[in-house]
Short mmCIF file of C-alpha atoms in Angstrom, two decimals:
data_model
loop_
_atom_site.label_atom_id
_atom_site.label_comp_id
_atom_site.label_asym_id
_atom_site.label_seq_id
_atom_site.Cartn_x
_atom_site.Cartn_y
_atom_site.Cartn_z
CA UNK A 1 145.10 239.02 90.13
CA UNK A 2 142.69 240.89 87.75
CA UNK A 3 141.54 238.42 84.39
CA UNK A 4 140.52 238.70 81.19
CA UNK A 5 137.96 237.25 79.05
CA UNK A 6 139.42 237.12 75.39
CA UNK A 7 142.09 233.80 75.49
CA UNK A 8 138.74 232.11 77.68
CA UNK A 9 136.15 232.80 74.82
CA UNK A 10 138.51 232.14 72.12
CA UNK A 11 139.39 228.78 73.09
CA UNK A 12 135.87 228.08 73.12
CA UNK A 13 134.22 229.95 70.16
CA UNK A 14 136.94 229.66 67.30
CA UNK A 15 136.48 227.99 63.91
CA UNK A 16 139.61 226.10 61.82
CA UNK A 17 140.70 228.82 59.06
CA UNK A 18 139.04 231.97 60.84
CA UNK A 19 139.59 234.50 62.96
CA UNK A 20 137.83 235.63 66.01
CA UNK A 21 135.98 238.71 65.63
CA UNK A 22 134.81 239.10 69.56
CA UNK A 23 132.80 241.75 71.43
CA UNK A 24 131.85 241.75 75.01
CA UNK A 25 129.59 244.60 74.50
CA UNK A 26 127.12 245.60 75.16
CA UNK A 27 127.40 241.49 75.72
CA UNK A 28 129.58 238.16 75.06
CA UNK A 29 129.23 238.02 70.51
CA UNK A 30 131.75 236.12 68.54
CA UNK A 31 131.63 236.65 64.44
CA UNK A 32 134.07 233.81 62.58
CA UNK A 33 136.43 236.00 59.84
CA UNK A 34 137.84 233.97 57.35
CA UNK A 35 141.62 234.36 56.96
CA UNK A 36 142.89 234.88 53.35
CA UNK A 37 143.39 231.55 51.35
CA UNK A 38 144.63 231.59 47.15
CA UNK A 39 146.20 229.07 45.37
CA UNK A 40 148.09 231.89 43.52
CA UNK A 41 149.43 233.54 46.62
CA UNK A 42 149.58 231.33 49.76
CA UNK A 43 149.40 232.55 52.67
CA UNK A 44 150.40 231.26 56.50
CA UNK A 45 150.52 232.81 59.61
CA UNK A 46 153.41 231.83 62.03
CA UNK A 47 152.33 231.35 65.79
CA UNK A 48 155.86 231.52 67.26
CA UNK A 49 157.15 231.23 71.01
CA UNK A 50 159.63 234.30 72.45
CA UNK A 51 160.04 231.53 75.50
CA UNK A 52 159.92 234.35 77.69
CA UNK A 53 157.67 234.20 80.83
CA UNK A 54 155.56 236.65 82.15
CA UNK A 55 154.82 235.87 85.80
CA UNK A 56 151.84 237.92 86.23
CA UNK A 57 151.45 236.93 90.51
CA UNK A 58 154.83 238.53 91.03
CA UNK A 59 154.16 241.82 88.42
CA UNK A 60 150.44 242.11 88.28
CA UNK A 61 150.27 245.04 90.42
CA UNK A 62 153.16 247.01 88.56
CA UNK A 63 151.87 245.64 85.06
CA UNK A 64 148.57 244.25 84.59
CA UNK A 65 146.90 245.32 86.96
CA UNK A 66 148.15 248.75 86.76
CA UNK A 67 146.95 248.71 82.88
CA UNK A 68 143.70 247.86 83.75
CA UNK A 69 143.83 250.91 86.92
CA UNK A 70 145.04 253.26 83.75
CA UNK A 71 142.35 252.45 81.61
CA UNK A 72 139.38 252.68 84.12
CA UNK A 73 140.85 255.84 85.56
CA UNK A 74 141.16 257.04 81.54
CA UNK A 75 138.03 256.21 81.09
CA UNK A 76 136.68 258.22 83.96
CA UNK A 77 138.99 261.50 83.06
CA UNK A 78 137.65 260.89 79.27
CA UNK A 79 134.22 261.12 79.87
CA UNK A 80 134.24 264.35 81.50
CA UNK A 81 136.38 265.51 78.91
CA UNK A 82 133.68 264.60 76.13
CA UNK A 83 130.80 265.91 79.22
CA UNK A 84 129.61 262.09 79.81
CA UNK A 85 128.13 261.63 82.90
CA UNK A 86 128.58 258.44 84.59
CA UNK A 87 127.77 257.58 88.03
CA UNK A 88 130.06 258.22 91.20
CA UNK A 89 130.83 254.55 91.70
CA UNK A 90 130.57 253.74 88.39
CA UNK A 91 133.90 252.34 86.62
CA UNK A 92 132.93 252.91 83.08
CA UNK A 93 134.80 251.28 80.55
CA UNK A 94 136.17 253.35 77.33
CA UNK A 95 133.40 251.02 75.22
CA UNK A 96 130.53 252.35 77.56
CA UNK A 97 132.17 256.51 77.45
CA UNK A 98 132.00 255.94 73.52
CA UNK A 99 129.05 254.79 73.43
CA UNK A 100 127.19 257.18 75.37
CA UNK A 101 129.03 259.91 73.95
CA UNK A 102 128.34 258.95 70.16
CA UNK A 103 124.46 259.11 71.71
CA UNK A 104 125.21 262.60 73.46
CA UNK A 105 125.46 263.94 69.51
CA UNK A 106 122.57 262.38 68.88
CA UNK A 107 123.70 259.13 66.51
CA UNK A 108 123.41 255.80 67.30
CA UNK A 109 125.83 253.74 68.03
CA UNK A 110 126.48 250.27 67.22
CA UNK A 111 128.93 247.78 65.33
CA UNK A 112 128.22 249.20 61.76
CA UNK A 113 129.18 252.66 62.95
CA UNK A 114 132.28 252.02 65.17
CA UNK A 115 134.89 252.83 63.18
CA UNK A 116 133.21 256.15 62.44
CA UNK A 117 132.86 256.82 66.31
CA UNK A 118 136.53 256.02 67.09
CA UNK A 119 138.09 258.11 64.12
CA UNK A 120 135.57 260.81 64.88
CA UNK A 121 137.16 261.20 68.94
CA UNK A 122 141.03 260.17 67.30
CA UNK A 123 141.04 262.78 65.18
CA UNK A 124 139.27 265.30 67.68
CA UNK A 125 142.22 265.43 69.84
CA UNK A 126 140.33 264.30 72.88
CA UNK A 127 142.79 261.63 74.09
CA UNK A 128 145.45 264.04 74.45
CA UNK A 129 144.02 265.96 77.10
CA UNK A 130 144.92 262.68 79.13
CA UNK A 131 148.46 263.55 78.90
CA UNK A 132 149.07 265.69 82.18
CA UNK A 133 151.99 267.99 83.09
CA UNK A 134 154.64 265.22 82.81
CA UNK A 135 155.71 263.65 79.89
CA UNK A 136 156.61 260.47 82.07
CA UNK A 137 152.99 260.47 83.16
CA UNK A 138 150.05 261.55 85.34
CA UNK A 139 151.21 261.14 89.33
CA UNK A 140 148.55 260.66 91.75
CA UNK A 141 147.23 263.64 92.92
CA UNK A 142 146.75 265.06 89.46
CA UNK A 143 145.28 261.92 88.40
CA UNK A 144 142.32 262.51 91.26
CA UNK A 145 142.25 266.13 90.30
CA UNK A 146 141.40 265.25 86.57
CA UNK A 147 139.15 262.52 87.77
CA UNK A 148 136.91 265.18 89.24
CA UNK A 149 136.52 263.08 92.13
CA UNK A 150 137.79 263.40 96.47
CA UNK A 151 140.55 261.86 97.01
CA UNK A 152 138.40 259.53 99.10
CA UNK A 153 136.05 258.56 96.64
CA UNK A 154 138.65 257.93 94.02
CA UNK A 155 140.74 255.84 96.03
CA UNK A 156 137.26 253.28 96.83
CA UNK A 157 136.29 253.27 93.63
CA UNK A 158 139.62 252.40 91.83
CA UNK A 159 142.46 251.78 93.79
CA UNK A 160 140.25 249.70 96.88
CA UNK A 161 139.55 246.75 95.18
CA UNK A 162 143.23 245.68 93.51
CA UNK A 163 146.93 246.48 94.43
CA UNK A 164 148.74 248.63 92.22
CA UNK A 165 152.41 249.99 91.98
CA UNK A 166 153.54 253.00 90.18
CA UNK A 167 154.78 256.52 90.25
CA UNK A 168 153.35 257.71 87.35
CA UNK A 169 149.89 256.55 85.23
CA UNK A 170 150.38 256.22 81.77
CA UNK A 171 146.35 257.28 80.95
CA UNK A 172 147.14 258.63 77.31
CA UNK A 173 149.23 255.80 76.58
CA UNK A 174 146.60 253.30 77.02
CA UNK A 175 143.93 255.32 75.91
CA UNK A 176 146.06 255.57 72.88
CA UNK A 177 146.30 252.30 72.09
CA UNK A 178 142.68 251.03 73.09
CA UNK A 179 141.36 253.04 71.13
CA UNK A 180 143.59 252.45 68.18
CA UNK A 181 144.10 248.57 68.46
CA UNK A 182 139.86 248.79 68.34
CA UNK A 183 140.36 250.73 65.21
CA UNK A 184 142.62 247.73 63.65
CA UNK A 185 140.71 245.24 64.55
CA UNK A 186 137.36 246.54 62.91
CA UNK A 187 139.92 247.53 59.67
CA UNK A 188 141.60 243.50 59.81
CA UNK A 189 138.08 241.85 59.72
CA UNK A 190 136.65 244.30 56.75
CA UNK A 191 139.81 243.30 55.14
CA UNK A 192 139.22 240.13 55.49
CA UNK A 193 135.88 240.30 54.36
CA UNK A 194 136.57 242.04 51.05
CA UNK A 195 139.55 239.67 50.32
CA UNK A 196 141.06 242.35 47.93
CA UNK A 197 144.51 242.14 46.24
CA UNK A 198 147.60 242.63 48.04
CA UNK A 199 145.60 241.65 51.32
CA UNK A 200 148.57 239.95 53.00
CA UNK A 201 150.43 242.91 53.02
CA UNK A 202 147.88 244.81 54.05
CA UNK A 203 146.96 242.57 56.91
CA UNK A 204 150.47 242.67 57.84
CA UNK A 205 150.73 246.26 58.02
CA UNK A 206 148.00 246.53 60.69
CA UNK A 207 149.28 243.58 62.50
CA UNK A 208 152.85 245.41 62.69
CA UNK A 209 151.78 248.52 63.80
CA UNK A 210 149.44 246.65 66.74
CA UNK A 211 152.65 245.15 67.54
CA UNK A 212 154.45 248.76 67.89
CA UNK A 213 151.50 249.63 69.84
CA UNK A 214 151.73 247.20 72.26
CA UNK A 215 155.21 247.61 73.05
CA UNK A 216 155.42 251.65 72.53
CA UNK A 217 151.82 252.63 74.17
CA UNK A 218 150.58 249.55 76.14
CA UNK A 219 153.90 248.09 77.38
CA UNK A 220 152.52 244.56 77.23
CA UNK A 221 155.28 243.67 75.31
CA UNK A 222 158.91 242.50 75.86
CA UNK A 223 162.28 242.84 74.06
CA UNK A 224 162.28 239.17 73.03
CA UNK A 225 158.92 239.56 71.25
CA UNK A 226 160.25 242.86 69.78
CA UNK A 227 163.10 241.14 68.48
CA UNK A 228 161.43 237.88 67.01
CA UNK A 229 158.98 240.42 64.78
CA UNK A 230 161.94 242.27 63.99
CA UNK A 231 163.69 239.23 62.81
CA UNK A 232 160.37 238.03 61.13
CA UNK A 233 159.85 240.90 58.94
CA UNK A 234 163.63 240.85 58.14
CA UNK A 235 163.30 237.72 56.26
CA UNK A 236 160.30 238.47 54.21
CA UNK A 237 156.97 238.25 56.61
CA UNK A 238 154.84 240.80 56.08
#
């Protein structure tokens, strides 16, 4: 079973009446974002419970671990769409394609120009050369094709080292939303930051359509959930 790192460092790092601002590149940085307090306009945020369980052990290899196959693999077909080289046994992360890519044109990347590097590749159309043939997804042997890699090679480099179980590999879908949800969360701490008017709503916005996102591009969701921020934003959230 494959971990993250994000509940782990947030458990550690976070401050009462702030968000969590955290990047694990190019290493481990945490930046505190103050959430939106007025005494004319209140505002709370509801932490609620779908009491639905997600055994990870029993789904891992059809679910999380499969996301995190996608994503690698993405990453991989990505950079040779953008002409990145990266290294045969190299499992580049989107973050690290980006990042030598933005350098490729010859700017340099960092935090303060992030947003500019992921709208720049959104709106180039890049991601949805990840699509494949199938709308259902990318099967196997296509998947090695675009990876530019033997079928060997590809199978030691990303399917050796964790179990997975699909049919089809959903690489734009989770390109989609990486790079999107990254997008978001740059957009929610500026917000935050500028503590404008109608900033509730406008926080909410973003936090809605990271919810769509989840469920529609990164499955990580569940009907419950869907349901419970359906019913939430029925009776006034925003």
């Amino acid at each position: 079973m494959i971990l993250g790192r994000m509940d782990q460092s947030a458990s550690i790092l976070s401050a009462p009446g702030h968000a969590l601002y955290i990047s694990f590149y190019p290493s481990l940085q945490s930046q505190p974002t103050p959430l939106p307090t007025s005494s004319k306009t209140p505002t709370a945020f509801v932490i609620a419970n779908s009491l639905t369980v997600s055994n990870k052990a029993e789904t891992g290899k059809s679910r999380y671990n499969l996301r995190v196959v996608e994503t690698l693999v993405g990453a991989k077909v990505l950079s040779r769409i953008l002409g990145v080289p990266t290294q045969l046994n190299e499992r580049a992360t989107y973050r690290e394609v980006l990042q030598r890519w933005w350098n490729q044109e010859g700017k340099e990347d960092g935090e303060n120009s992030l947003k500019a590097e992921i709208t720049t590749l959104l709106q180039g159309g890049y991601l949805e050369q990840l699509k494949g043939k199938d709308n259902d997804g990318v099967l196997l042997e296509e998947m090695v094709t675009m990876s530019g890699m033997s079928n060997d090679d590809f199978t030691r480099v990303f399917l050796s080292w964790v179990e997975v179980e699909a049919t089809h590999f959903q690489l734009y879908k989770r390109a989609q939303h990486v790079f999107t949800e990254a997008l978001r969360v740059l957009q929610f701490r500026d917000l935050c930051f500028e503590n404008s008017e109608g900033l509730p709503e406008k926080l909410g916005q973003l936090m809605n359509e990271s919810q769509e996102s989840c469920s529609t591009f990164f499955e990580c969701s569940c009907p419950e959930l869907n349901r419970l921020t359906s019913l939430a934003n029925s009776l006034g959230a925003y």
